C-alpha positions as a LaTeX table, in Angstrom:
\begin{tabular}{lrrr}
\hline
Residue & $x$ (\AA) & $y$ (\AA) & $z$ (\AA) \\
\hline
Met1 & $-15.81$ & $-20.60$ & 4.73 \\
Arg2 & $-16.88$ & $-16.96$ & 4.92 \\
Ala3 & $-15.55$ & $-14.69$ & 2.21 \\
Ile4 & $-16.16$ & $-11.24$ & 0.80 \\
Ala5 & $-16.74$ & $-11.62$ & $-2.94$ \\
Tyr6 & $-17.92$ & $-9.73$ & $-6.03$ \\
Asp7 & $-19.03$ & $-10.83$ & $-9.48$ \\
Gln8 & $-18.69$ & $-7.52$ & $-11.32$ \\
His9 & $-16.57$ & $-4.38$ & $-11.11$ \\
Gly10 & $-18.08$ & $-1.36$ & $-9.40$ \\
Glu11 & $-18.15$ & 0.73 & $-6.25$ \\
Ala12 & $-16.96$ & $-1.59$ & $-3.48$ \\
Arg13 & $-19.88$ & $-0.97$ & $-1.12$ \\
His14 & $-22.33$ & $-1.81$ & $-3.91$ \\
Val15 & $-20.77$ & $-4.94$ & $-5.45$ \\
Leu16 & $-19.10$ & $-6.66$ & $-2.48$ \\
Arg17 & $-21.07$ & $-9.16$ & $-0.42$ \\
Leu18 & $-20.40$ & $-11.58$ & 2.41 \\
Cys19 & $-21.03$ & $-15.16$ & 1.31 \\
Glu20 & $-20.10$ & $-18.78$ & 1.86 \\
Gln21 & $-17.41$ & $-20.18$ & $-0.42$ \\
Pro22 & $-15.83$ & $-23.66$ & $-0.56$ \\
Val23 & $-12.67$ & $-24.10$ & 1.47 \\
Pro24 & $-9.72$ & $-24.30$ & $-0.94$ \\
Ala25 & $-8.54$ & $-27.76$ & $-1.86$ \\
Ala26 & $-5.72$ & $-29.45$ & 0.02 \\
Pro27 & $-2.37$ & $-27.91$ & $-0.89$ \\
Ala28 & $-0.41$ & $-29.42$ & $-3.74$ \\
Ala29 & 3.34 & $-29.93$ & $-3.65$ \\
Gly30 & 5.11 & $-26.73$ & $-2.62$ \\
Gln31 & 1.94 & $-25.13$ & $-1.25$ \\
Val32 & 0.39 & $-24.48$ & 2.16 \\
Arg33 & $-3.20$ & $-23.88$ & 3.21 \\
Val34 & $-3.60$ & $-20.96$ & 5.59 \\
Arg35 & $-6.42$ & $-20.03$ & 7.95 \\
Val36 & $-6.45$ & $-16.25$ & 7.49 \\
Leu37 & $-6.95$ & $-14.30$ & 10.71 \\
Ser38 & $-6.37$ & $-10.70$ & 9.61 \\
Arg39 & $-5.99$ & $-8.80$ & 6.36 \\
Pro40 & $-5.62$ & $-5.08$ & 5.53 \\
Val41 & $-7.97$ & $-2.91$ & 3.49 \\
His42 & $-5.51$ & $-1.32$ & 1.07 \\
Pro43 & $-6.51$ & 1.38 & $-1.45$ \\
Gly44 & $-5.27$ & $-0.98$ & $-4.17$ \\
Asp45 & $-7.73$ & $-3.64$ & $-3.03$ \\
Leu46 & $-10.64$ & $-1.24$ & $-3.45$ \\
Ala47 & $-9.27$ & 0.01 & $-6.78$ \\
Gly48 & $-9.19$ & $-3.57$ & $-8.02$ \\
Val49 & $-12.84$ & $-4.03$ & $-7.10$ \\
Gln50 & $-13.72$ & $-0.76$ & $-8.82$ \\
Gly51 & $-11.79$ & $-1.78$ & $-11.94$ \\
Phe52 & $-8.66$ & $-0.11$ & $-13.23$ \\
Pro53 & $-9.03$ & 2.44 & $-16.07$ \\
Gly54 & $-8.49$ & 0.82 & $-19.44$ \\
Ala55 & $-8.96$ & $-2.72$ & $-18.12$ \\
Pro56 & $-11.89$ & $-4.89$ & $-19.28$ \\
Gln57 & $-14.93$ & $-4.63$ & $-17.04$ \\
Gly58 & $-18.10$ & $-6.63$ & $-16.69$ \\
Arg59 & $-19.50$ & $-9.66$ & $-14.89$ \\
Phe60 & $-17.37$ & $-12.70$ & $-14.03$ \\
Ala61 & $-18.35$ & $-16.31$ & $-14.42$ \\
Thr62 & $-16.83$ & $-17.08$ & $-11.02$ \\
Pro63 & $-17.00$ & $-14.65$ & $-8.06$ \\
Arg64 & $-13.71$ & $-13.06$ & $-7.11$ \\
Ile65 & $-12.35$ & $-12.55$ & $-3.59$ \\
Pro66 & $-10.26$ & $-9.36$ & $-3.08$ \\
Gly67 & $-7.05$ & $-9.04$ & $-1.13$ \\
Leu68 & $-3.43$ & $-10.09$ & $-1.65$ \\
Glu69 & $-1.95$ & $-9.65$ & 1.84 \\
Gly70 & $-2.75$ & $-11.08$ & 5.24 \\
Met71 & $-1.61$ & $-13.10$ & 8.22 \\
Gly72 & $-2.83$ & $-16.34$ & 9.66 \\
Val73 & $-1.89$ & $-19.82$ & 10.75 \\
Val74 & $-0.65$ & $-22.69$ & 8.60 \\
Glu75 & $-3.26$ & $-25.46$ & 8.55 \\
Thr76 & $-1.69$ & $-28.04$ & 6.25 \\
Val77 & 1.43 & $-28.22$ & 4.10 \\
Gly78 & 1.92 & $-29.88$ & 0.75 \\
Glu79 & 4.61 & $-32.31$ & $-0.24$ \\
Gly80 & 8.12 & $-30.90$ & $-0.24$ \\
Val81 & 7.42 & $-28.00$ & 2.14 \\
Arg82 & 10.15 & $-28.15$ & 4.76 \\
Asp83 & 10.37 & $-24.73$ & 6.42 \\
Leu84 & 6.71 & $-24.30$ & 7.42 \\
Arg85 & 4.63 & $-26.37$ & 9.82 \\
Pro86 & 0.96 & $-26.59$ & 10.87 \\
Gly87 & 0.10 & $-24.11$ & 13.60 \\
Gln88 & 2.83 & $-21.66$ & 12.62 \\
Arg89 & 1.96 & $-17.95$ & 12.40 \\
Ile90 & 2.74 & $-16.55$ & 8.96 \\
Ala91 & 2.23 & $-13.53$ & 6.73 \\
Phe92 & 1.70 & $-13.78$ & 2.98 \\
Phe93 & 1.86 & $-11.65$ & $-0.17$ \\
Pro94 & 0.84 & $-11.66$ & $-2.98$ \\
Val95 & $-1.78$ & $-14.38$ & $-2.59$ \\
Pro96 & $-5.21$ & $-13.69$ & $-4.19$ \\
Gly97 & $-8.30$ & $-14.21$ & $-2.06$ \\
Ala98 & $-7.06$ & $-12.83$ & 1.26 \\
Trp99 & $-10.56$ & $-11.54$ & 2.08 \\
Gly100 & $-11.64$ & $-15.13$ & 2.58 \\
Glu101 & $-11.06$ & $-17.25$ & 5.68 \\
Phe102 & $-8.71$ & $-19.70$ & 3.92 \\
Val103 & $-6.17$ & $-19.39$ & 1.11 \\
Thr104 & $-3.85$ & $-21.85$ & $-0.57$ \\
Ala105 & $-0.49$ & $-20.21$ & $-1.15$ \\
Pro106 & 2.86 & $-21.10$ & $-2.71$ \\
Ala107 & 5.26 & $-21.71$ & 0.16 \\
Gly108 & 7.66 & $-19.17$ & $-1.36$ \\
Leu109 & 5.14 & $-16.36$ & $-0.76$ \\
Val110 & 4.62 & $-17.25$ & 2.90 \\
Val111 & 6.80 & $-15.64$ & 5.59 \\
Pro112 & 7.07 & $-16.77$ & 9.24 \\
Val113 & 6.05 & $-14.03$ & 11.66 \\
Pro114 & 8.96 & $-13.06$ & 13.93 \\
Glu115 & 8.53 & $-13.87$ & 17.60 \\
Gly116 & 7.15 & $-10.89$ & 19.51 \\
Val117 & 5.39 & $-9.35$ & 16.49 \\
Ser118 & 1.64 & $-9.01$ & 17.09 \\
Asp119 & $-0.99$ & $-10.41$ & 14.74 \\
Glu120 & $-2.04$ & $-6.86$ & 13.84 \\
Thr121 & 1.48 & $-5.81$ & 12.89 \\
Ala122 & 2.03 & $-9.09$ & 11.02 \\
Ala123 & $-1.03$ & $-8.38$ & 8.84 \\
Leu124 & 0.75 & $-5.23$ & 7.59 \\
Met125 & 4.25 & $-6.62$ & 7.53 \\
Leu126 & 4.82 & $-7.00$ & 3.80 \\
Val127 & 2.97 & $-4.70$ & 1.38 \\
Asn128 & 3.73 & $-1.30$ & 2.88 \\
Pro129 & 7.43 & $-1.94$ & 3.66 \\
Ile130 & 7.93 & $-3.45$ & 0.19 \\
Thr131 & 6.13 & $-0.46$ & $-1.32$ \\
Leu132 & 8.53 & 1.78 & 0.58 \\
Leu133 & 11.55 & $-0.03$ & $-0.89$ \\
Thr134 & 10.02 & 0.14 & $-4.38$ \\
Leu135 & 9.52 & 3.91 & $-4.05$ \\
Leu136 & 13.01 & 4.52 & $-2.68$ \\
Arg137 & 14.52 & 2.66 & $-5.62$ \\
Ala138 & 12.38 & 4.68 & $-8.04$ \\
Val139 & 13.52 & 7.93 & $-6.40$ \\
Glu140 & 17.16 & 6.88 & $-6.65$ \\
Asp141 & 16.73 & 6.04 & $-10.34$ \\
Ala142 & 14.99 & 9.36 & $-11.01$ \\
Gln143 & 17.71 & 11.44 & $-9.35$ \\
His144 & 20.45 & 10.12 & $-11.65$ \\
Gly145 & 22.98 & 10.80 & $-8.93$ \\
Gln146 & 21.85 & 14.42 & $-8.52$ \\
Ala147 & 20.42 & 15.01 & $-5.06$ \\
Gly148 & 17.39 & 17.26 & $-4.88$ \\
Ala149 & 14.17 & 17.88 & $-3.01$ \\
Val150 & 11.50 & 15.17 & $-2.99$ \\
Val151 & 7.83 & 16.06 & $-2.52$ \\
Gln152 & 5.30 & 13.43 & $-1.54$ \\
Thr153 & 1.52 & 13.58 & $-1.52$ \\
Ala154 & $-0.69$ & 11.66 & 0.95 \\
Ala155 & 2.15 & 12.02 & 3.44 \\
Gly156 & $-0.09$ & 11.11 & 6.37 \\
Ser157 & $-0.95$ & 7.71 & 4.87 \\
Ser158 & 0.61 & 4.48 & 6.09 \\
Val159 & 3.11 & 4.44 & 3.22 \\
Gly160 & 3.66 & 8.19 & 3.54 \\
Arg161 & 4.77 & 7.86 & 7.16 \\
Leu162 & 7.19 & 5.09 & 6.19 \\
Val163 & 8.66 & 7.41 & 3.55 \\
Cys164 & 9.03 & 10.11 & 6.24 \\
Ala165 & 10.96 & 7.76 & 8.52 \\
Ala166 & 13.19 & 6.62 & 5.65 \\
Ala167 & 13.85 & 10.23 & 4.59 \\
Leu168 & 15.09 & 11.08 & 8.08 \\
Glu169 & 17.26 & 7.98 & 8.20 \\
His170 & 18.82 & 8.50 & 4.77 \\
Gly171 & 18.98 & 12.30 & 4.70 \\
Ile172 & 16.47 & 12.75 & 1.88 \\
Pro173 & 15.22 & 16.39 & 1.68 \\
Leu174 & 11.52 & 15.53 & 1.83 \\
Val175 & 8.55 & 17.90 & 1.69 \\
Asn176 & 5.21 & 16.48 & 2.77 \\
Leu177 & 1.79 & 17.32 & 1.35 \\
Val178 & $-1.48$ & 16.46 & 3.11 \\
Arg179 & $-5.07$ & 17.44 & 2.42 \\
Ser180 & $-6.08$ & 19.19 & 5.64 \\
Val181 & $-4.72$ & 21.66 & 8.17 \\
Thr182 & $-5.36$ & 19.25 & 11.05 \\
Gly183 & $-3.58$ & 16.48 & 9.13 \\
Ala184 & $-0.59$ & 18.75 & 8.61 \\
Gln185 & $-0.47$ & 19.60 & 12.32 \\
Ala186 & $-0.57$ & 15.92 & 13.29 \\
Leu187 & 2.23 & 15.00 & 10.87 \\
Arg188 & 4.38 & 17.91 & 12.04 \\
Arg189 & 4.08 & 16.65 & 15.60 \\
Arg190 & 5.18 & 13.20 & 14.51 \\
Phe191 & 7.99 & 14.35 & 12.17 \\
Pro192 & 8.93 & 17.86 & 13.33 \\
Asp193 & 12.11 & 17.95 & 11.22 \\
Leu194 & 10.22 & 17.60 & 7.93 \\
Pro195 & 8.26 & 20.46 & 6.32 \\
Thr196 & 4.58 & 19.55 & 6.01 \\
Ile197 & 2.13 & 21.62 & 3.97 \\
Ser198 & $-1.64$ & 21.39 & 3.65 \\
Thr199 & $-3.08$ & 21.69 & 0.16 \\
Ala200 & $-6.08$ & 23.34 & 1.85 \\
Asp201 & $-3.92$ & 26.47 & 2.22 \\
Ala202 & $-4.48$ & 28.95 & $-0.60$ \\
Asp203 & $-0.72$ & 29.49 & $-0.95$ \\
Trp204 & 0.37 & 25.85 & $-0.66$ \\
Arg205 & 2.17 & 25.94 & $-4.02$ \\
Thr206 & 4.26 & 28.90 & $-2.88$ \\
Gln207 & 5.01 & 27.12 & 0.38 \\
Val208 & 6.30 & 24.11 & $-1.55$ \\
Arg209 & 8.48 & 26.34 & $-3.74$ \\
Asp210 & 9.95 & 27.94 & $-0.63$ \\
Ala211 & 10.51 & 24.56 & 1.05 \\
Thr212 & 12.41 & 23.30 & $-2.03$ \\
Gly213 & 14.70 & 26.34 & $-2.10$ \\
Gly214 & 12.87 & 28.01 & $-4.97$ \\
Arg215 & 14.08 & 25.51 & $-7.56$ \\
Gly216 & 11.23 & 23.04 & $-7.37$ \\
Ala217 & 11.37 & 19.35 & $-6.64$ \\
Arg218 & 13.67 & 16.87 & $-8.32$ \\
Val219 & 11.10 & 14.13 & $-7.70$ \\
Val220 & 7.43 & 14.02 & $-6.73$ \\
Leu221 & 5.99 & 10.85 & $-5.19$ \\
Asp222 & 2.28 & 10.97 & $-5.91$ \\
Ala223 & $-0.39$ & 8.67 & $-4.53$ \\
Val224 & $-3.26$ & 11.04 & $-5.38$ \\
Gly225 & $-3.24$ & 11.74 & $-9.12$ \\
Gly226 & $-6.38$ & 13.08 & $-10.75$ \\
Ser227 & $-6.77$ & 16.84 & $-10.96$ \\
Leu228 & $-3.76$ & 17.41 & $-8.68$ \\
Thr229 & $-1.31$ & 16.08 & $-11.27$ \\
Gly230 & $-0.99$ & 19.37 & $-13.15$ \\
Asp231 & $-0.05$ & 21.29 & $-10.01$ \\
Leu232 & 2.51 & 18.66 & $-9.06$ \\
Ala233 & 4.15 & 18.75 & $-12.50$ \\
Arg234 & 4.48 & 22.53 & $-12.24$ \\
Leu235 & 6.26 & 22.09 & $-8.89$ \\
Leu236 & 8.98 & 19.98 & $-10.51$ \\
Asp237 & 12.32 & 21.42 & $-11.48$ \\
Asp238 & 13.07 & 21.10 & $-15.21$ \\
Gly239 & 14.21 & 17.54 & $-15.87$ \\
Gly240 & 12.35 & 16.28 & $-12.82$ \\
Thr241 & 10.29 & 13.11 & $-12.46$ \\
Leu242 & 6.72 & 12.57 & $-11.31$ \\
Ile243 & 6.37 & 9.08 & $-9.84$ \\
Thr244 & 2.76 & 8.00 & $-9.59$ \\
Tyr245 & 1.79 & 4.98 & $-7.50$ \\
Gly246 & $-1.85$ & 5.54 & $-6.55$ \\
Gln247 & $-5.14$ & 7.11 & $-7.57$ \\
Leu248 & $-6.66$ & 8.48 & $-4.38$ \\
Gly249 & $-7.84$ & 11.73 & $-5.96$ \\
Ser250 & $-10.68$ & 12.58 & $-8.30$ \\
Gly251 & $-10.77$ & 14.17 & $-11.72$ \\
Ser252 & $-8.14$ & 13.87 & $-14.42$ \\
Thr253 & $-5.31$ & 15.81 & $-16.03$ \\
Pro254 & $-4.61$ & 15.65 & $-19.79$ \\
Leu255 & $-1.08$ & 14.45 & $-20.43$ \\
Glu256 & $-0.45$ & 17.13 & $-23.04$ \\
Ser257 & $-1.07$ & 19.84 & $-20.42$ \\
Leu258 & 2.02 & 18.85 & $-18.41$ \\
Ala259 & 4.64 & 20.44 & $-20.71$ \\
Leu260 & 6.65 & 17.21 & $-20.64$ \\
Thr261 & 8.71 & 17.90 & $-23.76$ \\
Pro262 & 9.77 & 21.57 & $-23.31$ \\
Arg263 & 10.64 & 20.95 & $-19.64$ \\
Ala264 & 12.14 & 17.48 & $-20.13$ \\
Leu265 & 9.85 & 16.03 & $-17.46$ \\
Thr266 & 9.33 & 12.32 & $-16.88$ \\
Val267 & 6.17 & 10.63 & $-15.65$ \\
Arg268 & 6.71 & 7.13 & $-14.29$ \\
Gly269 & 4.21 & 4.66 & $-12.92$ \\
Val270 & 5.30 & 2.39 & $-10.07$ \\
Ser271 & 3.40 & $-0.63$ & $-8.78$ \\
Ile272 & 4.22 & $-3.16$ & $-6.11$ \\
Val273 & 3.28 & $-5.83$ & $-8.65$ \\
Gln274 & 6.66 & $-5.11$ & $-10.24$ \\
Trp275 & 8.27 & $-6.55$ & $-7.11$ \\
Leu276 & 7.69 & $-10.04$ & $-8.46$ \\
Thr277 & 10.13 & $-9.31$ & $-11.29$ \\
Arg278 & 13.00 & $-9.11$ & $-8.79$ \\
Thr279 & 15.16 & $-12.16$ & $-8.31$ \\
Pro280 & 14.35 & $-14.60$ & $-5.47$ \\
Glu281 & 17.48 & $-13.40$ & $-3.66$ \\
Gln282 & 16.42 & $-9.75$ & $-3.96$ \\
Arg283 & 12.90 & $-10.54$ & $-2.77$ \\
Ala284 & 14.33 & $-12.43$ & 0.20 \\
Glu285 & 16.37 & $-9.35$ & 1.16 \\
Asp286 & 13.25 & $-7.18$ & 0.94 \\
Val287 & 11.24 & $-9.60$ & 3.08 \\
Ala288 & 14.03 & $-9.65$ & 5.67 \\
Phe289 & 13.88 & $-5.83$ & 5.77 \\
Ala290 & 10.10 & $-5.96$ & 6.27 \\
Ala291 & 10.41 & $-8.49$ & 9.10 \\
Arg292 & 13.06 & $-6.35$ & 10.83 \\
Leu293 & 10.84 & $-3.29$ & 10.53 \\
Ala294 & 7.91 & $-5.16$ & 12.07 \\
Ser295 & 10.12 & $-6.27$ & 14.96 \\
Thr296 & 11.96 & $-3.01$ & 15.66 \\
Ala297 & 9.50 & $-0.27$ & 14.64 \\
Pro298 & 5.95 & $-1.65$ & 14.84 \\
Glu299 & 4.65 & 1.89 & 15.47 \\
Leu300 & 5.32 & 2.57 & 11.77 \\
Leu301 & 2.84 & $-0.18$ & 10.87 \\
Glu302 & $-0.06$ & 1.44 & 12.68 \\
Val303 & $-3.54$ & $-0.09$ & 12.77 \\
Ala304 & $-6.48$ & 2.33 & 12.61 \\
Ala305 & $-9.13$ & $-0.23$ & 13.64 \\
Asp306 & $-10.20$ & $-3.79$ & 13.01 \\
Tyr307 & $-13.57$ & $-5.12$ & 11.88 \\
Asp308 & $-14.99$ & $-8.60$ & 11.45 \\
Leu309 & $-15.46$ & $-9.74$ & 7.86 \\
Ala310 & $-19.21$ & $-9.32$ & 8.29 \\
Asp311 & $-18.67$ & $-5.61$ & 8.94 \\
Phe312 & $-16.76$ & $-4.97$ & 5.73 \\
Ala313 & $-18.94$ & $-1.99$ & 4.74 \\
Gln314 & $-17.99$ & $-0.12$ & 7.93 \\
Ala315 & $-14.37$ & $-1.11$ & 7.40 \\
Ile316 & $-14.38$ & 0.34 & 3.87 \\
Asp317 & $-15.94$ & 3.59 & 5.12 \\
His318 & $-13.27$ & 3.83 & 7.81 \\
Ala319 & $-10.48$ & 3.08 & 5.33 \\
Arg320 & $-11.66$ & 6.03 & 3.21 \\
Arg321 & $-12.11$ & 8.41 & 6.14 \\
Pro322 & $-10.15$ & 11.68 & 5.72 \\
Gly323 & $-7.50$ & 12.10 & 8.37 \\
Lys324 & $-7.47$ & 8.40 & 9.24 \\
Ser325 & $-4.24$ & 7.34 & 10.94 \\
Gly326 & $-3.13$ & 3.79 & 10.17 \\
Thr327 & $-4.56$ & 0.90 & 8.18 \\
Val328 & $-7.95$ & $-0.75$ & 8.67 \\
Leu329 & $-7.98$ & $-4.53$ & 9.16 \\
Leu330 & $-10.62$ & $-7.18$ & 8.45 \\
Thr331 & $-10.46$ & $-10.05$ & 10.92 \\
Ser332 & $-11.68$ & $-13.62$ & 11.32 \\
Pro333 & $-11.93$ & $-15.74$ & 14.49 \\
Ala334 & $-9.06$ & $-18.11$ & 15.17 \\
Ser335 & $-11.37$ & $-21.13$ & 15.01 \\
\hline
\end{tabular}
């Protein structure tokens, strides 16, 4: 099978390569083998290739295949699998190796695609909606029952637009931050009832203060990090919480510069990996939410473009393009 693989951490365009890999073995009991047709290029996928700060780095004895999410068709099922059948369209997460043309997955991590949902939407059906739920729960925990303004960075991203829609539905006083003036204009057109501010404006910090009623934010949802962290901490009200869930920015901010103690601030890291610690019943509820969203609001799971696996370098460039709207997909032929 074709797969995109790497045998050492580094810049994705430099260490990734298209190669032939053995098709995974026949599924064991409780597993299914899936022919993967489409998979997203998430920032977390590229961060994993780069190597996370503080994690061991170096060469691997066996090449690794990125990707945890995708959609495809069930090829074979292992013993004891009752609710899935060959030929059925499914989505999966988290299953390592999604950037290959086949994966073997535990049946419990495989979700039937609802009728009427396109392959493109199905490829995005799980990670971003589950990330949304994870962030909403983190915001609720951080507020401690005290409602207050929420500021989010990277508001024009795929997850950011889901947060916008949820804020309107649940009455969350959300303030959006984006990097460019044109990005701010586009997001205002899409969500005219939410204040959107470009960090390219010289007075963006003052604009945020005004949008939060002068008190600052109760919570900041930050997917950027890096050198922006200090500014975001200063925009928090005393006792507020900075929730970080991504590292899209550059640079760094020393922790001691954030005045955490005198201002009683909290910094909390959130990762979708934590979703696996939820009970099976809770995960099933989250998956049902994701499937409903894919069926009723597919426009919130927007696709920017799709590329064949062989064109992964162009796909990565597109995924990193400023102002991109939607998620880039890597595709494989159906046969």
